[in-house]
Each structure stands twice: as C-alpha cells, then as structure tokens.
PDB file of C-alpha atoms in Angstrom:
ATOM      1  CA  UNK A   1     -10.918 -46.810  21.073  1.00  0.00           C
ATOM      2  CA  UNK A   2     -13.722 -47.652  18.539  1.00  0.00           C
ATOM      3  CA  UNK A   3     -15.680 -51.059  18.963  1.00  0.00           C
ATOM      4  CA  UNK A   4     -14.817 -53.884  16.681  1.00  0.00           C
ATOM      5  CA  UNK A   5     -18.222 -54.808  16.153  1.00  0.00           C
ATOM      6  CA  UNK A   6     -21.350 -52.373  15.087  1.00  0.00           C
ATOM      7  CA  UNK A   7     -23.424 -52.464  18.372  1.00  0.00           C
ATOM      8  CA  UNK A   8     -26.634 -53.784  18.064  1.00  0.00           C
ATOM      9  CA  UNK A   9     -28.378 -52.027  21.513  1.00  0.00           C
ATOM     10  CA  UNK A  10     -30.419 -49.497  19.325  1.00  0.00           C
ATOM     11  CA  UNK A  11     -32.937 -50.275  16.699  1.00  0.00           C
ATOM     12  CA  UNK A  12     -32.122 -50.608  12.466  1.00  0.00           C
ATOM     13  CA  UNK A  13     -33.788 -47.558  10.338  1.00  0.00           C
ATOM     14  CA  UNK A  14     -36.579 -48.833   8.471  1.00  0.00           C
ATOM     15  CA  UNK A  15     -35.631 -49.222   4.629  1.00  0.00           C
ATOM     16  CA  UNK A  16     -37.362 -47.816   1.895  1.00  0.00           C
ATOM     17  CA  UNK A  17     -36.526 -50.070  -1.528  1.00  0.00           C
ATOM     18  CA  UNK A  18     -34.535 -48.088  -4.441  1.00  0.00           C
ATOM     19  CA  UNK A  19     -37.156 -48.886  -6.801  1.00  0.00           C
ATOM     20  CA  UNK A  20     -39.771 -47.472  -4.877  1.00  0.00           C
ATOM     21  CA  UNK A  21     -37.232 -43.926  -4.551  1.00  0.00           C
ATOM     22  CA  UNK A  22     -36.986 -43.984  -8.330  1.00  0.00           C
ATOM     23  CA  UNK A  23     -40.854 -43.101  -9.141  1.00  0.00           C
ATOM     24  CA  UNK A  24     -40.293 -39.885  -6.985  1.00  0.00           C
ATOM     25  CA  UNK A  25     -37.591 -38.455  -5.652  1.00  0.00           C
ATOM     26  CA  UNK A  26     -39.346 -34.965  -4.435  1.00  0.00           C
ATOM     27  CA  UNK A  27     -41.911 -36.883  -2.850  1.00  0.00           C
ATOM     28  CA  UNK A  28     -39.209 -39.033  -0.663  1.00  0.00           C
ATOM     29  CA  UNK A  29     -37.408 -35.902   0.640  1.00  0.00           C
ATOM     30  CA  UNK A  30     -40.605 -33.934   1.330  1.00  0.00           C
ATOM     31  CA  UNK A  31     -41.776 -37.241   3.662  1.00  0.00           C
ATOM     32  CA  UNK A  32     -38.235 -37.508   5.013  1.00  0.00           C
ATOM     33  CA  UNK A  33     -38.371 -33.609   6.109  1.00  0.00           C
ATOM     34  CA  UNK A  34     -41.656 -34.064   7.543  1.00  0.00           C
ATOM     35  CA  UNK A  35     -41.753 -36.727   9.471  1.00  0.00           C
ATOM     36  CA  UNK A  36     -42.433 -36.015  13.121  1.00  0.00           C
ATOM     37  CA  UNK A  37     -43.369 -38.430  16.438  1.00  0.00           C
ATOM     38  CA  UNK A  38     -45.667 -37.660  18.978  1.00  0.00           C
ATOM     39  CA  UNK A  39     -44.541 -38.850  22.324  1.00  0.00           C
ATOM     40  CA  UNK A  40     -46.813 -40.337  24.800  1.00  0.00           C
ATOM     41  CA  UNK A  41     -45.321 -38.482  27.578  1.00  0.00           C
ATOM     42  CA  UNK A  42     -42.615 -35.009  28.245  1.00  0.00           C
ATOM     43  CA  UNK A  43     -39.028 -35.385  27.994  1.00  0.00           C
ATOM     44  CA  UNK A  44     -37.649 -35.906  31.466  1.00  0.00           C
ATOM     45  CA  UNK A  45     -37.662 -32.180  32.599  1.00  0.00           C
ATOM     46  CA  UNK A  46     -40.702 -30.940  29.862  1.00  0.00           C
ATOM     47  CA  UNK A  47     -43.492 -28.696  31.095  1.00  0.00           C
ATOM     48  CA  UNK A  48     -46.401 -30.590  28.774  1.00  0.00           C
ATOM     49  CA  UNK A  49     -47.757 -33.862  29.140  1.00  0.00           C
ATOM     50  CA  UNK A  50     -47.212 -34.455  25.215  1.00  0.00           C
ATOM     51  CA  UNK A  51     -44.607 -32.671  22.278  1.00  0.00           C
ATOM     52  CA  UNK A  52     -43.675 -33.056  19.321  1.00  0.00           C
ATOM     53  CA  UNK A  53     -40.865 -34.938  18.902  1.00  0.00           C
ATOM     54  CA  UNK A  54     -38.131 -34.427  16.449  1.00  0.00           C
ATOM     55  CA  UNK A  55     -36.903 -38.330  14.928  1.00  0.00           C
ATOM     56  CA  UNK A  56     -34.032 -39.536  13.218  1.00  0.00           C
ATOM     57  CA  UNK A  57     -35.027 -40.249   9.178  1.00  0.00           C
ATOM     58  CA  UNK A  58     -34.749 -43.484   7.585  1.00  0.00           C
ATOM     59  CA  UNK A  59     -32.071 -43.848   5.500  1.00  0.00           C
ATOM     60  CA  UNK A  60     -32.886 -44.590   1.862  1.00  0.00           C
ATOM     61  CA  UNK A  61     -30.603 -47.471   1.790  1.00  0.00           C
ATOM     62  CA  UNK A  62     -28.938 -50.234   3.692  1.00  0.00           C
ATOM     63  CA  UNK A  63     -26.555 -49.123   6.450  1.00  0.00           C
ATOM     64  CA  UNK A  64     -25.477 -52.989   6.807  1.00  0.00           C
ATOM     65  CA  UNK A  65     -24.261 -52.674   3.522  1.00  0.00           C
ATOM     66  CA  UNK A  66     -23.043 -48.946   3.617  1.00  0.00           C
ATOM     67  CA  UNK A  67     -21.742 -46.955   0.763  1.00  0.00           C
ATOM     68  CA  UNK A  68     -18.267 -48.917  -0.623  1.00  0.00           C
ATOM     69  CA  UNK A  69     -15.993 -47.749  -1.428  1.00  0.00           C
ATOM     70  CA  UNK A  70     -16.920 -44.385  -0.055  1.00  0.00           C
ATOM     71  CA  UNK A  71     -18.604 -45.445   3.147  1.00  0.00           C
ATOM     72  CA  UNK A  72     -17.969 -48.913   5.009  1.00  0.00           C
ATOM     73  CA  UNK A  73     -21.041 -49.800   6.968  1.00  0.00           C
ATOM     74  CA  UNK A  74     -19.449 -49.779  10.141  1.00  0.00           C
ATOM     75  CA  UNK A  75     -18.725 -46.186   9.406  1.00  0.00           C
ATOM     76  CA  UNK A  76     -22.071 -45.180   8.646  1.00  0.00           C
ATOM     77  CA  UNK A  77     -23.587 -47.195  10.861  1.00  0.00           C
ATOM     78  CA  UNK A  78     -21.625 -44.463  13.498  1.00  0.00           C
ATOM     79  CA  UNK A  79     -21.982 -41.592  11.657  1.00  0.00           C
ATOM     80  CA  UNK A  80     -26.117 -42.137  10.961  1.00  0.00           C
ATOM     81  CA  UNK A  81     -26.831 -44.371  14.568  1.00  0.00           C
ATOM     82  CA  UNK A  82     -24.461 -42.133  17.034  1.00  0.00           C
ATOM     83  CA  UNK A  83     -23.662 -38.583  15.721  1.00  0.00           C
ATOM     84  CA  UNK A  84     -26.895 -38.037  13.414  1.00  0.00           C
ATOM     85  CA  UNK A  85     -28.870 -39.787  16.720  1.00  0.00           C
ATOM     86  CA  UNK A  86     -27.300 -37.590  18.842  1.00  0.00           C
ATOM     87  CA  UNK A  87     -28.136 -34.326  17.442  1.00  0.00           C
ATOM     88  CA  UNK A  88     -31.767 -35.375  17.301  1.00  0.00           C
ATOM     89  CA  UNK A  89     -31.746 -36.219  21.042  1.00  0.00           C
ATOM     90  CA  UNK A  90     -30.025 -33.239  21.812  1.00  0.00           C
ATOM     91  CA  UNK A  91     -32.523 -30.906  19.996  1.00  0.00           C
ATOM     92  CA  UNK A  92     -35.113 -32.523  21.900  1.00  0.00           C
ATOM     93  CA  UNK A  93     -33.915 -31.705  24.583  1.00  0.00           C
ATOM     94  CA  UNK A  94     -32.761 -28.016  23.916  1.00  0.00           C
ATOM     95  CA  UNK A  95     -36.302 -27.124  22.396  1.00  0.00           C
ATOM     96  CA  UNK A  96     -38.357 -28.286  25.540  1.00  0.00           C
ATOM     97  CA  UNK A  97     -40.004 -25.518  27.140  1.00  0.00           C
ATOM     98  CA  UNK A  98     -39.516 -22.988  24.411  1.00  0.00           C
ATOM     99  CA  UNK A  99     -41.173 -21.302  21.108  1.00  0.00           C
ATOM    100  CA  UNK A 100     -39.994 -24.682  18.800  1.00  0.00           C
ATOM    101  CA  UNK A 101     -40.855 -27.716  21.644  1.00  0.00           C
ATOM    102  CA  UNK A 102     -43.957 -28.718  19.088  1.00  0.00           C
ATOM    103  CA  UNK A 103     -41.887 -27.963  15.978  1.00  0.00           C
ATOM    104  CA  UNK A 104     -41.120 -30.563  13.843  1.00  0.00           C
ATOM    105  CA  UNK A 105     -38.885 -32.235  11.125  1.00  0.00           C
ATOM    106  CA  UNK A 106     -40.452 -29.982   8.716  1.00  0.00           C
ATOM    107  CA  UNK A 107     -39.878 -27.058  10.481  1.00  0.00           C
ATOM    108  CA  UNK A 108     -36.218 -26.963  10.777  1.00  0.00           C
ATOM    109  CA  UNK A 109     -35.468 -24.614   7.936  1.00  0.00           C
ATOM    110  CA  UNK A 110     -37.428 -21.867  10.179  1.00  0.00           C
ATOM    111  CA  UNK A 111     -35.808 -23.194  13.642  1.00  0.00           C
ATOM    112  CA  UNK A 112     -32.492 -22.547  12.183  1.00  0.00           C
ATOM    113  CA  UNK A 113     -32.947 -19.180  10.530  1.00  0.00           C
ATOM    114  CA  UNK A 114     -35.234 -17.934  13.909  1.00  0.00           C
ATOM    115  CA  UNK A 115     -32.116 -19.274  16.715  1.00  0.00           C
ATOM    116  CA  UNK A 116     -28.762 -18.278  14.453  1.00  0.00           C
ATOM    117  CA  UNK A 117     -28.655 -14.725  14.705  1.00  0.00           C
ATOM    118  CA  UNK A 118     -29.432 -15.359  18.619  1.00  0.00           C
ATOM    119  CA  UNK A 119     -26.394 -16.529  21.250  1.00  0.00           C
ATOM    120  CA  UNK A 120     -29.241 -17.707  23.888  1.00  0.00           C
ATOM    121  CA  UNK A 121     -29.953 -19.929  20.979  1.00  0.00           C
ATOM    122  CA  UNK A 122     -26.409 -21.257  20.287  1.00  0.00           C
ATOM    123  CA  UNK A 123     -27.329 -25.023  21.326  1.00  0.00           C
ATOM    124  CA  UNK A 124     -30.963 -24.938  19.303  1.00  0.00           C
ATOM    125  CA  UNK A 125     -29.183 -23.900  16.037  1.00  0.00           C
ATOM    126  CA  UNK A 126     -26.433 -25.642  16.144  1.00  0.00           C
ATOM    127  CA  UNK A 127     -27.959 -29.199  16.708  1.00  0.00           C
ATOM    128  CA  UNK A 128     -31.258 -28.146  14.232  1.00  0.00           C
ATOM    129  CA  UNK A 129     -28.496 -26.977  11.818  1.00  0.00           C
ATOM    130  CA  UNK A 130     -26.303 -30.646  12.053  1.00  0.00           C
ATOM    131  CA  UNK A 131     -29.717 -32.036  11.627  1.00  0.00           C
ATOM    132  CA  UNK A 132     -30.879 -30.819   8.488  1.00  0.00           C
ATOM    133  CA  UNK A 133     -26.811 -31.205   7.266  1.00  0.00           C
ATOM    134  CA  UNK A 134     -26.482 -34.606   7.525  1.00  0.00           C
ATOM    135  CA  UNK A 135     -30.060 -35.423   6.614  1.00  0.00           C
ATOM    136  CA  UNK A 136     -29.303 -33.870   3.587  1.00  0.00           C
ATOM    137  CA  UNK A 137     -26.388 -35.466   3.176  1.00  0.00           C
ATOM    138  CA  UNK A 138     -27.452 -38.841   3.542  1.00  0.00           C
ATOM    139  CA  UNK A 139     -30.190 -38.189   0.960  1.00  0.00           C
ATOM    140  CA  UNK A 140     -27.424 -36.572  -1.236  1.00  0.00           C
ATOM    141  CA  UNK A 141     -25.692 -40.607  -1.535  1.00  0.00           C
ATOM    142  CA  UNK A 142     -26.767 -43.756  -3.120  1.00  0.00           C
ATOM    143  CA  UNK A 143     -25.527 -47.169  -3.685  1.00  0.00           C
ATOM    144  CA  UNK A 144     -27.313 -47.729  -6.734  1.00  0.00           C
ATOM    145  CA  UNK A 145     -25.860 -46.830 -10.390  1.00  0.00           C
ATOM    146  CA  UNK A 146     -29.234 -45.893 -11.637  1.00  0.00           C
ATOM    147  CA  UNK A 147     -28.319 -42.863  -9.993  1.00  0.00           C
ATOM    148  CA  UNK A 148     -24.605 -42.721 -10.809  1.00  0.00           C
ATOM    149  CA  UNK A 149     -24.544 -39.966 -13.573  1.00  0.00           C
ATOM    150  CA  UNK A 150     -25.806 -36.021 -13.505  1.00  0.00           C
ATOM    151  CA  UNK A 151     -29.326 -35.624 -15.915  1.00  0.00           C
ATOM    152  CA  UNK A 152     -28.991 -33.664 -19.059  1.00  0.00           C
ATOM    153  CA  UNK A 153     -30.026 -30.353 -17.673  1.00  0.00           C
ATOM    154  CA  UNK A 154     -26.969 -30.701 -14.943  1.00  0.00           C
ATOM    155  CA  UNK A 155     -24.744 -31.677 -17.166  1.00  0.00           C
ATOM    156  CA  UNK A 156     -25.442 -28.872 -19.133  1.00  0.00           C
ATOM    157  CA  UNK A 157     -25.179 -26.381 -15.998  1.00  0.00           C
ATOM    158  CA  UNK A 158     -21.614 -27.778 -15.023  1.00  0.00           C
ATOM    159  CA  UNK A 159     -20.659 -27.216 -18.648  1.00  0.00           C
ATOM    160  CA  UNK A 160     -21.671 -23.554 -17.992  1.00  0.00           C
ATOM    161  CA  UNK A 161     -20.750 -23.080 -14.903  1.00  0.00           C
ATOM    162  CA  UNK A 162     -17.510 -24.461 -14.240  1.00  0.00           C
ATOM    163  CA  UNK A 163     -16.195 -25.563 -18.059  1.00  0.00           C
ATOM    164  CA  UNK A 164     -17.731 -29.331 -18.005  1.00  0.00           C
ATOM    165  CA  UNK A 165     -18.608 -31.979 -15.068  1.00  0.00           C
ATOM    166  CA  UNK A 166     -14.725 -32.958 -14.578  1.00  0.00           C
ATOM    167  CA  UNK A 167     -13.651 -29.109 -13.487  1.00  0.00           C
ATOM    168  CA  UNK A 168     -16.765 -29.032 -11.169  1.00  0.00           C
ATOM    169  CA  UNK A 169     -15.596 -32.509  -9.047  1.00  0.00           C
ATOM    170  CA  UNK A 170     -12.143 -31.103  -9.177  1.00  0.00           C
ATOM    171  CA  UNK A 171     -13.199 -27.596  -7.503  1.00  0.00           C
ATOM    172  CA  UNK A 172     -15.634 -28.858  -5.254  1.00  0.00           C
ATOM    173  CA  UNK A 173     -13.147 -31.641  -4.428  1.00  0.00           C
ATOM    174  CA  UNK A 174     -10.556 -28.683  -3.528  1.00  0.00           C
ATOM    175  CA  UNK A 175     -12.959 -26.920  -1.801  1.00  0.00           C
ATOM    176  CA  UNK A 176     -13.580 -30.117   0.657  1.00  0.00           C
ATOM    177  CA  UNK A 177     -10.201 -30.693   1.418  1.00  0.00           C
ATOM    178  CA  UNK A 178      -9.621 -27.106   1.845  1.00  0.00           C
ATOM    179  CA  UNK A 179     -12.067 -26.484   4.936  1.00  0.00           C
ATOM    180  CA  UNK A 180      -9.883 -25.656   7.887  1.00  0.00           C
ATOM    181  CA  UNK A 181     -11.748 -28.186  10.948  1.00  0.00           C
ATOM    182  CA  UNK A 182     -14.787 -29.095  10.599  1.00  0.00           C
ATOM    183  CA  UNK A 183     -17.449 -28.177   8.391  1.00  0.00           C
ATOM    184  CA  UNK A 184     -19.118 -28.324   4.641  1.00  0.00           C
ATOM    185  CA  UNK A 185     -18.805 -28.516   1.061  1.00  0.00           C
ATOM    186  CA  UNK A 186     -22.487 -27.658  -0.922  1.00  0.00           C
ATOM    187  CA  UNK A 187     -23.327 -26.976  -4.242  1.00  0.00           C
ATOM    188  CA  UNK A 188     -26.169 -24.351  -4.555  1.00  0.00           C
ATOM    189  CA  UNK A 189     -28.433 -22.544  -7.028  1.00  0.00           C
ATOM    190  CA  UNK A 190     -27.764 -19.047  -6.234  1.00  0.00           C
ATOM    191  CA  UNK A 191     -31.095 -17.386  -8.130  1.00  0.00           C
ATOM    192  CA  UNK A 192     -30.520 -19.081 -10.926  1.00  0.00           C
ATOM    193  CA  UNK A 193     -26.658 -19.594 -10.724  1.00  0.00           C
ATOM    194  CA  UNK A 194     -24.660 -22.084  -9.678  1.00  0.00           C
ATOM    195  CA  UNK A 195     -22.236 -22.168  -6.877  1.00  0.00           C
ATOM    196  CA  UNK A 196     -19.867 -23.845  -5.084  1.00  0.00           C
ATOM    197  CA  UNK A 197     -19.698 -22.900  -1.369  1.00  0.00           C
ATOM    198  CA  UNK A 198     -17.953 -23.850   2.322  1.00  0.00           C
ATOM    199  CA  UNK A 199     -19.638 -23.534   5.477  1.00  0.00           C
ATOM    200  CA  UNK A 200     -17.857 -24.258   8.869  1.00  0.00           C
ATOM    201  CA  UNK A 201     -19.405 -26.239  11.677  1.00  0.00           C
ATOM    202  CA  UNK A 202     -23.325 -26.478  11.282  1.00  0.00           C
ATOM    203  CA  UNK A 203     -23.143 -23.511   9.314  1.00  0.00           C
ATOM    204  CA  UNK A 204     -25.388 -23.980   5.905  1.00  0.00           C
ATOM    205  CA  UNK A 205     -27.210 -22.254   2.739  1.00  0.00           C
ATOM    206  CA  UNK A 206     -30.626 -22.193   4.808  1.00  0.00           C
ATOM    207  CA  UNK A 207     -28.618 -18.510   6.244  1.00  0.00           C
ATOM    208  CA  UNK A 208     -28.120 -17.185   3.445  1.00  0.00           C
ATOM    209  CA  UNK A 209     -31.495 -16.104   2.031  1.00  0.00           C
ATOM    210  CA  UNK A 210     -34.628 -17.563   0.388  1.00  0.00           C
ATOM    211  CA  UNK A 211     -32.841 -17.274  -2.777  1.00  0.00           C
ATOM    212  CA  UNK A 212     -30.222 -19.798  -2.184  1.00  0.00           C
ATOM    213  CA  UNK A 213     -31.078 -23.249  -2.520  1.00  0.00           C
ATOM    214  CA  UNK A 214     -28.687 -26.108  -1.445  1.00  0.00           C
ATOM    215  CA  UNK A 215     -28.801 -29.160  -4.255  1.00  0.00           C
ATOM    216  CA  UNK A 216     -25.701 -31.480  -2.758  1.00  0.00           C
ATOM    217  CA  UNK A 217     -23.876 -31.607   0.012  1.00  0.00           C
ATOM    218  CA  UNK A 218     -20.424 -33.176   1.444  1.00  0.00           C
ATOM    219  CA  UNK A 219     -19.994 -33.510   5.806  1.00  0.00           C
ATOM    220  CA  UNK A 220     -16.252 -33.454   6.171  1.00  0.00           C
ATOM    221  CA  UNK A 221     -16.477 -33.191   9.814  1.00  0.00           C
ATOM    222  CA  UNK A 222     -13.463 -36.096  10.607  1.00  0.00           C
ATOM    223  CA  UNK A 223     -16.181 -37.966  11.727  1.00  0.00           C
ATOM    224  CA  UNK A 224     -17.634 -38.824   8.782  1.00  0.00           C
ATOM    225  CA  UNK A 225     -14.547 -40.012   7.112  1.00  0.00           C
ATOM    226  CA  UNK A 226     -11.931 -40.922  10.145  1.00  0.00           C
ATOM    227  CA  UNK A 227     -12.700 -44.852  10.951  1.00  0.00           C
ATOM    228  CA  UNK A 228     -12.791 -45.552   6.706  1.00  0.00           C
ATOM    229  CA  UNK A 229      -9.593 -43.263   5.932  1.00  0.00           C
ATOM    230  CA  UNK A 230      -8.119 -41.574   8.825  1.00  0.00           C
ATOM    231  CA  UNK A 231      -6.621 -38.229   8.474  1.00  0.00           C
ATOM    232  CA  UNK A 232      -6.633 -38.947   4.538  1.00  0.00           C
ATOM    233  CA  UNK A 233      -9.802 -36.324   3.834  1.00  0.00           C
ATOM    234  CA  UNK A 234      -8.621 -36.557  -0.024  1.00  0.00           C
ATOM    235  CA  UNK A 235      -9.455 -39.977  -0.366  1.00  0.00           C
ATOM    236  CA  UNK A 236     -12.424 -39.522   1.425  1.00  0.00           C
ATOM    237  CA  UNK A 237     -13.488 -36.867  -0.758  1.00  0.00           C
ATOM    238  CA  UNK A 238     -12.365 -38.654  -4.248  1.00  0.00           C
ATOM    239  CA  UNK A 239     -14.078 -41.867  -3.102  1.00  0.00           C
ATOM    240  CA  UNK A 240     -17.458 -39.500  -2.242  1.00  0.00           C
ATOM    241  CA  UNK A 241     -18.189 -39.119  -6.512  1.00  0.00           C
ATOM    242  CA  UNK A 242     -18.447 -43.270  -6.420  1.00  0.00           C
ATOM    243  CA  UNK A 243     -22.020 -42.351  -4.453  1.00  0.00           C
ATOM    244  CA  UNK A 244     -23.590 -39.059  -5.320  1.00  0.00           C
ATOM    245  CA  UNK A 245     -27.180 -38.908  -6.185  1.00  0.00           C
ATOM    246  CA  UNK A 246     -27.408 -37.383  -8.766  1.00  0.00           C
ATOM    247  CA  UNK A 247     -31.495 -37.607  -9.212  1.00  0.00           C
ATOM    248  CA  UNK A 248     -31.550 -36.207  -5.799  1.00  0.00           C
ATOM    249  CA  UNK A 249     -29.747 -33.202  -6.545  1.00  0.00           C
ATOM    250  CA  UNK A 250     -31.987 -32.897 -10.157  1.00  0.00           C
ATOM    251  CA  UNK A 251     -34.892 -32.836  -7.564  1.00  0.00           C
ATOM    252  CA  UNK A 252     -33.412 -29.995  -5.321  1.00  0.00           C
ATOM    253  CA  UNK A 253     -32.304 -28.063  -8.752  1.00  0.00           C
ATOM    254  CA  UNK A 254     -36.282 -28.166  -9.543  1.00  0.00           C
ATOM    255  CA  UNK A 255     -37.278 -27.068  -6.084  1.00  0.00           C
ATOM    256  CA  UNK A 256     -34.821 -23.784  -6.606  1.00  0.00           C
ATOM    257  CA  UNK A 257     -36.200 -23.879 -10.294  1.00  0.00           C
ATOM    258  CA  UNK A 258     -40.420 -23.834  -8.430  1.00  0.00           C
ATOM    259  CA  UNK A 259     -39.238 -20.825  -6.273  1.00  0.00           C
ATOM    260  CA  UNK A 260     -38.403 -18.975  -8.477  1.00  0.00           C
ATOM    261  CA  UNK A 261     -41.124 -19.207 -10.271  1.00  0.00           C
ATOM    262  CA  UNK A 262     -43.455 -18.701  -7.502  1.00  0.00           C
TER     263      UNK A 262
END
C-alpha cells in the first residue's frame, strides 16, 4: 500500500526559479544533461578509489507543489524521488567496473546507443535509457502559463503536419493510450519532418539514428499516472496538455534544426 504522507528521509532537488529558465531554455537542458558528481570514494564493490558518478537532475520546478491537475505532488514526488532515483542508483551500480564507470550525465546518449544492440548490456541500457526518458520528460512539463502555448514556428509545423495543433493532441493522445504495457509517446523531427512515435519500455528516438531528434515526450509507464488516476491512462493523458512546455520543445526543434545544418 502507498504511504499517506510524502516521506521526507531523502533530500528536496534544488530549484531553479522559472524566470531564470525563461532567458534560456537550451542552456538549462545542456546543464541538466551534463551534470555529473565525483564521489569521494568507489561504490561498495568498485575497483577505483574515485568515479564518476551519475546524479539525479533538479527539477525545474516545485515537486511540493507538483503539476495540477496533471501531476499531484505526492505523485511526482514518487515518480521523480523513487523511480527516477532508482534508475540513477541502479546505473551506478551496473556501470562500475566497465567501459562507462567514469561516464557521465552527458554521456548517456552514447551509453545507450553503445549497450542496446548488446544482451550482456541489458541492465546498462535499460536503466541509462529510463534515465534520459524521464529526464526528458520532466523537462518536457511546466507549471507556468508563460509556457502554456506552442511558438509560431510549431504552430505552423502541426498545421502541416497533422492538419492544425487540435489533430496533433488528438493523435498523440491516441497514440498514449494505445501503448500496450509500459512504455512512450514522443514527438520527433525526423530530418526535417515531424513525427509522432511509440516506444515500449526504455525504448527511445536516441536508437533510431542521428537524424532523429526527440522534441517532447509522454512516460505512460502506470507509474507515472496510477496514484493521481488509477487505471484511467485517458485522463492522465488529456490532463498531460494542461503542462507541456512548449519553449522546451521550441528548444529541442532548434537543436534538430543546428544538426542539420552542421
């Protein structure tokens, strides 16, 4: 059975302000993807004296006051605190003693591509995978309406794309609930196109080529939705629009729009 209360036996994320986020938003998620921790001594079991050490990132916002009416905080505070945690302990652990023990946060996208085609590897790539997922994620939301509504240049893209914002929420909204288990929704930029795509598990775009660049993301994993709504995924999923970020996913459509200029 769930607690009542949010424990309080591990430490709050530090909180970065909104206003600050608003001067940069390709700057935050580049700092957020690199941050890594040196630890003063091995992981119990470790070969070397001192690693790198993979950390959980800061949330850009309040998980006290969570994501209404998408997320409640106790939700989050689970989802972010205990599963997010967890697969950042467990890669710790996994990595020690092989090719990515002083990798860091920044180096996931080449931890995941190097350990999926390999079964030895299963473990690495799965918990390097959930990761980068829900880190993404979790940069993909916001409480704040300065960030409620897509930027011209989306706009214009769903309008292309999929016949106007509207008919993009309602496929990527059927292509949520429609993921058999557990898994994820993302919008990419497909070289220059825009897609709509599921992956199952910790499965994501980072597999799929250089070409492919993820811009939003939605973890419908039950545990990200089952203490706010149950077995109710729709609701879950409907309620997700309320949050989006949209500047974040303008600053992931000019990342796909850098490389392919490069």
């Amino acid at each position: 059975r769930l607690p009542d209360r949010i424990p309080t036996s591990y430490p709050s994320p530090r909180r970065t302000e909104l206003t600050e986020l608003d001067h940069d938003m390709l700057a935050r998620t580049a700092l957020r993807l690199g941050k890594t921790a040196q630890a003063a001594t091995a992981l119990p079991g470790a070969s070397v004296s001192k690693r790198t050490l993979f950390t959980l990132p800061p949330l850009p916002y309040a998980v006290e006051k969570g994501l209404a009416p998408a997320i409640s905080p106790k939700a989050l505070d689970i989802h972010y605190n205990r599963h997010h945690n967890t697969y950042v302990q467990n890669l710790n652990r996994f990595v020690a003693g092989t090719e990515f023990e002083h990798f860091g946060n920044a180096n996931l996208p080449e931890i995941i591509q190097k350990s999926a085609a390999n079964p030895d590897m299963r473990p690495i790539f799965n918990n390097a995978a959930q990761v980068y997922n829900h880190s993404f994620f979790f940069d993909g939301l916001s409480p704040s309406v300065a960030h409620a509504h897509p930027s011209k240049e989306l706009s214009d893209l769903f309008d292309s794309y999929f016949d106007g914002l509207s008919k993009f929420k309602q496929q990527f909204t059927g292509n949520a609930i429609a993921v058999f288990g557990s898994g994820w929704t993302w919008l990419v930029d497909d070289d220059g196109d825009l897609k709509i795509i599921n992956t199952s598990n910790a499965d994501n775009p980072l597999l799929k080529g250089d070409k492919v660049t993820p811009l939003l993301t939605l973890d419908v994993w039950e545990h990200s939705y089952y203490l706010d709504f149950q077995n109710k995924r729709p609701e879950y999923v409907e309620n997700f629009w309320n949050v989006v970020n949209w500047e974040f996913v303008a600053a992931n459509l000019e990342i796909a729009k850098s490389k392919r200029n490069q």
